[in-house]
mmCIF file of C-alpha atoms in Angstrom:
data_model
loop_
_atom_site.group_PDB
_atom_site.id
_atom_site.type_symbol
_atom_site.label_atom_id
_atom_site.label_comp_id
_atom_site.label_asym_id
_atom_site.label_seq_id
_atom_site.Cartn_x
_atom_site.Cartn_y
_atom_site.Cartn_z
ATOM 1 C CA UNK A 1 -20.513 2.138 15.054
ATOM 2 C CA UNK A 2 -18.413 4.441 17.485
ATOM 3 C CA UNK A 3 -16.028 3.357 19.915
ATOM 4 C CA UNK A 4 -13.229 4.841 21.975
ATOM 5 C CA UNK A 5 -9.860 3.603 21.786
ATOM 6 C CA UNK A 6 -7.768 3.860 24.605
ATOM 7 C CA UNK A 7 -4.265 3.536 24.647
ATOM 8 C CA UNK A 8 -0.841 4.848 24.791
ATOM 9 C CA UNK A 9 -0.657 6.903 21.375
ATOM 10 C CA UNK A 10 2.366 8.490 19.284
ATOM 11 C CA UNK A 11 1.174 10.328 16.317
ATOM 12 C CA UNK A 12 2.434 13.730 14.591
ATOM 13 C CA UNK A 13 0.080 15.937 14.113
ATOM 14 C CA UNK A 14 2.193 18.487 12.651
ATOM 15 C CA UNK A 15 4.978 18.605 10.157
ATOM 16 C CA UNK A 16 8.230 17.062 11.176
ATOM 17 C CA UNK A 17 10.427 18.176 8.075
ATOM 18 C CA UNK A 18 9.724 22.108 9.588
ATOM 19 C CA UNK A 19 9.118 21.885 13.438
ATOM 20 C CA UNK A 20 11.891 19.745 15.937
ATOM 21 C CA UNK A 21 8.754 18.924 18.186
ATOM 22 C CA UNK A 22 5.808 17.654 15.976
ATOM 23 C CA UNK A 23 6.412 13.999 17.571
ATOM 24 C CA UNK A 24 3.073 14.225 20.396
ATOM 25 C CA UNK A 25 3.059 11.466 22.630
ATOM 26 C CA UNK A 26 0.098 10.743 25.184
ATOM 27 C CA UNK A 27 0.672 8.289 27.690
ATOM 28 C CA UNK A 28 -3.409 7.486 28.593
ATOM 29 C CA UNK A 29 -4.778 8.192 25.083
ATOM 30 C CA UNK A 30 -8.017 8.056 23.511
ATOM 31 C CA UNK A 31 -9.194 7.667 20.091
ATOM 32 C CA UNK A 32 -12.860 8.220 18.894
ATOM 33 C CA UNK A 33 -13.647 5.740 15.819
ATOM 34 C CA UNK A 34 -16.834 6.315 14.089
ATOM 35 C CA UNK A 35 -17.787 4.484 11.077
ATOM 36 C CA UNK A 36 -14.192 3.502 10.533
ATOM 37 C CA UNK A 37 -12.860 6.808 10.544
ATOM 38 C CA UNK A 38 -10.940 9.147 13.212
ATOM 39 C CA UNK A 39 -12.942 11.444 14.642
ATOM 40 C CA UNK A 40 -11.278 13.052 17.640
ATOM 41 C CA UNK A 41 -7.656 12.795 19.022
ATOM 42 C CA UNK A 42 -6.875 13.543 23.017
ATOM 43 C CA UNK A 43 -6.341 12.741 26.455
ATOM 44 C CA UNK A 44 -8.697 9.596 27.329
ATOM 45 C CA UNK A 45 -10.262 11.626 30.183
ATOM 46 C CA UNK A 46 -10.992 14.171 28.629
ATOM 47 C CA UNK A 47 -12.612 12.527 25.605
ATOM 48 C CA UNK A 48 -14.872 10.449 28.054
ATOM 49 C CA UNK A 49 -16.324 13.514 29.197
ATOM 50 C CA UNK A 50 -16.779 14.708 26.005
ATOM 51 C CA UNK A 51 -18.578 11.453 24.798
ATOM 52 C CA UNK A 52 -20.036 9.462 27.867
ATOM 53 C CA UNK A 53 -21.888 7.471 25.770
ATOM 54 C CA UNK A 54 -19.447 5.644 23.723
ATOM 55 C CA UNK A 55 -18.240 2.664 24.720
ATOM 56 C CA UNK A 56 -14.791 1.953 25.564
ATOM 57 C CA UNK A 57 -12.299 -0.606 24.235
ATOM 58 C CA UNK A 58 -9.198 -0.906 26.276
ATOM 59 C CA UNK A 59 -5.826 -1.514 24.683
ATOM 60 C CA UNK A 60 -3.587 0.015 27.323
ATOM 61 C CA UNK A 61 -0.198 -1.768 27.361
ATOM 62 C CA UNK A 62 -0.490 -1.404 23.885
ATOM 63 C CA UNK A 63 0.168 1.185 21.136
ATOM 64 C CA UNK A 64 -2.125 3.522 18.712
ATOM 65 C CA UNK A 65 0.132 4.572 15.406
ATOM 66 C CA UNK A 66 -0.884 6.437 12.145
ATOM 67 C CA UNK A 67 -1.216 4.047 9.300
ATOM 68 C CA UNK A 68 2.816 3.352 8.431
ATOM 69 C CA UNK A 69 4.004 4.511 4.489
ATOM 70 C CA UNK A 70 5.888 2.179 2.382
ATOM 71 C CA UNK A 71 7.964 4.147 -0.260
ATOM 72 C CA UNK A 72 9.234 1.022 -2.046
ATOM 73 C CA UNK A 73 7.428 -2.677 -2.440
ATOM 74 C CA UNK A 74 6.837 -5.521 -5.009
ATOM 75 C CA UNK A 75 3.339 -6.647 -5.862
ATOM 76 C CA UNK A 76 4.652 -9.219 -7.965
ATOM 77 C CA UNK A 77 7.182 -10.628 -5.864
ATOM 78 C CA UNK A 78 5.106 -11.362 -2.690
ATOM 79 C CA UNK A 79 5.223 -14.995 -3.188
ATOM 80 C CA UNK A 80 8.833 -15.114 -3.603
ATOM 81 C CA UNK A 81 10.017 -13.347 -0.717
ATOM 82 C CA UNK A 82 13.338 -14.372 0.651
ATOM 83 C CA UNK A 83 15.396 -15.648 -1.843
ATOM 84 C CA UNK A 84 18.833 -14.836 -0.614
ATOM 85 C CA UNK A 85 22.249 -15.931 -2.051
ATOM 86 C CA UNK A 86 22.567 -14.486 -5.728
ATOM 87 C CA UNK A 87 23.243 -11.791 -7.446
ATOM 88 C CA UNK A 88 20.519 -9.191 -8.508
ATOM 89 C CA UNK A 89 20.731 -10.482 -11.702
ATOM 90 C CA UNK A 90 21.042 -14.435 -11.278
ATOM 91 C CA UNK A 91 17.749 -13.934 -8.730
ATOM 92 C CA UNK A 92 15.785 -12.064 -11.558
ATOM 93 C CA UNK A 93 16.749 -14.595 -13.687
ATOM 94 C CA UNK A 94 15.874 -17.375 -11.461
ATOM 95 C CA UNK A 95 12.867 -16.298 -9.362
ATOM 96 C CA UNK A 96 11.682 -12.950 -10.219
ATOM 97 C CA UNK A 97 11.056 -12.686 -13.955
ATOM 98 C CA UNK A 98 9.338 -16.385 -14.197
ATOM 99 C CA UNK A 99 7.290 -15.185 -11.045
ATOM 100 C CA UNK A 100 5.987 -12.023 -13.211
ATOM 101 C CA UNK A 101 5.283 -14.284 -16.239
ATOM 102 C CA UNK A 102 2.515 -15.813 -13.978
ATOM 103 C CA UNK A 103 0.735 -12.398 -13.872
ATOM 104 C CA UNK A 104 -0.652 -12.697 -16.945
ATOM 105 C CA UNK A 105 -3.079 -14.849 -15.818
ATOM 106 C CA UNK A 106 -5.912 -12.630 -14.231
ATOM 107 C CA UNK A 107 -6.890 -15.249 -11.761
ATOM 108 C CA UNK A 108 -3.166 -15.689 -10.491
ATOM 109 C CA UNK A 109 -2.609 -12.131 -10.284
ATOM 110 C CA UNK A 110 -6.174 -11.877 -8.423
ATOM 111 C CA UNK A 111 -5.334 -14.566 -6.239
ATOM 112 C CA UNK A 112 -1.645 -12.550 -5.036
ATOM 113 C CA UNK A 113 -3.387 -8.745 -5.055
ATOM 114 C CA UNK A 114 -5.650 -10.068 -2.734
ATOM 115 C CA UNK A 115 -2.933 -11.423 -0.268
ATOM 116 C CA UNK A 116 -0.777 -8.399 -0.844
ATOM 117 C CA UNK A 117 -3.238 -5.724 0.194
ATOM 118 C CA UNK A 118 -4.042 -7.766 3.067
ATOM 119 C CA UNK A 119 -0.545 -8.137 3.756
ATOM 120 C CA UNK A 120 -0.332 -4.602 3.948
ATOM 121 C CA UNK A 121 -3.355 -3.980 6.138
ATOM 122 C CA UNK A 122 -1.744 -6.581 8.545
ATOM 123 C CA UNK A 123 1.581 -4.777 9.257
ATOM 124 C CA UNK A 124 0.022 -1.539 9.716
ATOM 125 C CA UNK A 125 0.811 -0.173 6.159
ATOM 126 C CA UNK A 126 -2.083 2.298 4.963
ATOM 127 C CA UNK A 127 0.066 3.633 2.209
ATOM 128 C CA UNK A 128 2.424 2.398 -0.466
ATOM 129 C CA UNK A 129 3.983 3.417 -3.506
ATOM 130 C CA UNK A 130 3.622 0.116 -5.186
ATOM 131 C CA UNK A 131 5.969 -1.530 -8.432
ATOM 132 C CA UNK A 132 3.437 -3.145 -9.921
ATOM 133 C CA UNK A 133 2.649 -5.843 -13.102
ATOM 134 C CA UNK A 134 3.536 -6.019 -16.389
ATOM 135 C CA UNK A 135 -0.401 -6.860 -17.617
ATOM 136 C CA UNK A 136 -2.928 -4.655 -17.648
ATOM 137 C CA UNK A 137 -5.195 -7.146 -15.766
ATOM 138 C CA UNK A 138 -2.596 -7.941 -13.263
ATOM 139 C CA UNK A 139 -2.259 -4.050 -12.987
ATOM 140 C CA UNK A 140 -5.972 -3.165 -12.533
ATOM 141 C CA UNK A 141 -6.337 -6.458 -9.896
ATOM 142 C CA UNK A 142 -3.773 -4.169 -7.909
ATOM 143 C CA UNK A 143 -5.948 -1.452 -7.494
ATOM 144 C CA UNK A 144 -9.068 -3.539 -7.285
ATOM 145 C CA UNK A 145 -7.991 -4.949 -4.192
ATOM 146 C CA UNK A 146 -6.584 -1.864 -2.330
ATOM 147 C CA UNK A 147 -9.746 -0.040 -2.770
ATOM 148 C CA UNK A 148 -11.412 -2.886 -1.230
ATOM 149 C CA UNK A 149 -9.091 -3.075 1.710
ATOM 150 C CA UNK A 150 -9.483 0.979 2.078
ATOM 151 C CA UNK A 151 -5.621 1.387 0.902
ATOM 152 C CA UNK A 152 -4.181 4.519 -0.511
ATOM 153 C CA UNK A 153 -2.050 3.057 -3.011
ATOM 154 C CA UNK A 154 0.273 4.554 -5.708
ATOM 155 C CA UNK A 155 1.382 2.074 -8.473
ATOM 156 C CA UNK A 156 0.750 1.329 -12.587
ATOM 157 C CA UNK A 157 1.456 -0.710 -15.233
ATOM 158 C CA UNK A 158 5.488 -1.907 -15.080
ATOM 159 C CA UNK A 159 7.235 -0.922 -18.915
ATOM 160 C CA UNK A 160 9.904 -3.250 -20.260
ATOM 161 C CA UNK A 161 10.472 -3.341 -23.718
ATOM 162 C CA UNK A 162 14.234 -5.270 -23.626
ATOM 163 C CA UNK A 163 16.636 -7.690 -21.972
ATOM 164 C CA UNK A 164 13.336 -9.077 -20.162
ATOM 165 C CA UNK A 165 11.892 -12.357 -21.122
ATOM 166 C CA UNK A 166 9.598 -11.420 -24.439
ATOM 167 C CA UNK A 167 6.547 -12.031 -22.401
ATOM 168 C CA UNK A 168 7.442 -9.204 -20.452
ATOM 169 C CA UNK A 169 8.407 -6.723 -22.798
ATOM 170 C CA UNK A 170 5.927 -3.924 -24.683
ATOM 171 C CA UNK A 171 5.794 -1.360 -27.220
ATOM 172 C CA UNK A 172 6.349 2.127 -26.824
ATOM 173 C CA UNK A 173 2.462 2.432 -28.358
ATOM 174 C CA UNK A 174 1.464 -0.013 -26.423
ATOM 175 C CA UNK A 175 2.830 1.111 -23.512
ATOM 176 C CA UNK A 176 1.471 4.620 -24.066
ATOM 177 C CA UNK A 177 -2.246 3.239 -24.821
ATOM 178 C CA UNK A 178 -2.562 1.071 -22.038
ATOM 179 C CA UNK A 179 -1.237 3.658 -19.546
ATOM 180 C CA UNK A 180 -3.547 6.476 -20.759
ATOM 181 C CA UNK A 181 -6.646 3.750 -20.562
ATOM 182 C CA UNK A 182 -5.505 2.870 -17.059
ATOM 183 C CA UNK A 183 -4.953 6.636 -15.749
ATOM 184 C CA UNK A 184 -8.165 7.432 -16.739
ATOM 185 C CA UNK A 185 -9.968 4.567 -14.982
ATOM 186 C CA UNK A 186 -7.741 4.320 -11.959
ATOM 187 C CA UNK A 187 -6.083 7.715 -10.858
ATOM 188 C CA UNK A 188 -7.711 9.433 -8.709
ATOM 189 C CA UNK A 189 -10.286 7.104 -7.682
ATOM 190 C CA UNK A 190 -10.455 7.506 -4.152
ATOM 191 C CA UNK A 191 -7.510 6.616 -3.083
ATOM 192 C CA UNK A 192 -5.615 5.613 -5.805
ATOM 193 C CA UNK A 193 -3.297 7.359 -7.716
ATOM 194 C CA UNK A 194 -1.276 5.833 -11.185
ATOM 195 C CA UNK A 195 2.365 6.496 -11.373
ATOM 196 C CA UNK A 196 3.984 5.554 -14.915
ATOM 197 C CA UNK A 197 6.432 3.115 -13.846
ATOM 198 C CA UNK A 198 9.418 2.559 -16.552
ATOM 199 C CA UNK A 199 11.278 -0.830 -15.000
ATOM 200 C CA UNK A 200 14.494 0.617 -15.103
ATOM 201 C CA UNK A 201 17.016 1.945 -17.874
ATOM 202 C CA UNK A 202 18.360 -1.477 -18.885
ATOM 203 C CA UNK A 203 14.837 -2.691 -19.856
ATOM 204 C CA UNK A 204 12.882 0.858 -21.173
#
């Protein structure tokens, strides 16, 4: 299918870390979608021209973005967002770690990939460098359900080894093994890349 968005649209087309005006903004916009993916960029008017054929969907009063990036979020924490009140570690004690213990079973962690990645897709996000599980099934559910929702994500299987609960924690073999079987199978599969994720010093 191949529509024509059209629509106020902000967008950088070029590099903004090396030129002060890569930030493009076009007030009466258009957008050519085919099969799901970008295929032309421009003034609306000029695009109609161009493609008399396609049909039109107006959005104006509205906004076309790029997909937004997140640099930092928790696939296992989804379903306890908000907990305010406590210390870092009096909330990890109390909600976070017994949250990750429910990971290890695949169904659960199905269940919460799916809802994540569509969380994701939701708020705009088309990217995300993801902390992920602390089970291999848990992990691979992850990536399962961001290649189904067409996600570029970056994430792998979360290392602990100490001052965790013991269901949490690994072995340095372990932890090698199952990362090297996981890279294989997931990184660069489409997408999706695998980043070695150490929890943090206190627990690797």
């Amino acid at each position: 299918m191949t529509e024509l968005l059209r629509a106020t649209i902000f967008h950088t087309p070029r590099n903004p870390f090396q030129e002060n005006s890569a930030l493009e903004a076009i007030s009466d916009g258009g957008l050519l979608i085919e099969s799901g993916r970008v295929q032309a960029c421009g003034n609306y008017a000029a695009l109609r021209d161009t493609y008399p054929d396609v049909r039109t969907r107006d959005l104006r009063g509205g906004f076309l973005l790029p997909g937004f990036v997140d640099s930092h979020v928790h696939y296992p924490q989804l379903r306890i967002l908000g907990g305010l009140g406590y210390s870092l570690f009096d909330w990890l004690e109390k909600y976070t770690l017994p949250e990750e213990v429910k990971f290890a079973a695949p169904d659960y962690a199905e269940s919460v990939a799916t809802e994540f990645t569509h969380a994701l897709v939701s708020h705009g996000t088309t990217t995300a460098l993801v902390f992920g599980a602390h089970f291999v099934p848990a992990t691979a559910a992850l990536f399962r359900a961001a290649e189904n929702a067409g996600l570029r994500v970056i994430s792998g299987l979360v290392i602990s080894d100490r001052h965790l609960r013991p269901e949490l924690h690994t072995t340095p073999e372990a932890a090698y093994y199952e990362n090297k079987q996981l890279i294989s199978c997931l990184h660069g599969k489409g997408k999706l890349l695998y980043a070695v994720t150490p929890r943090f010093a206190l627990s690797s």
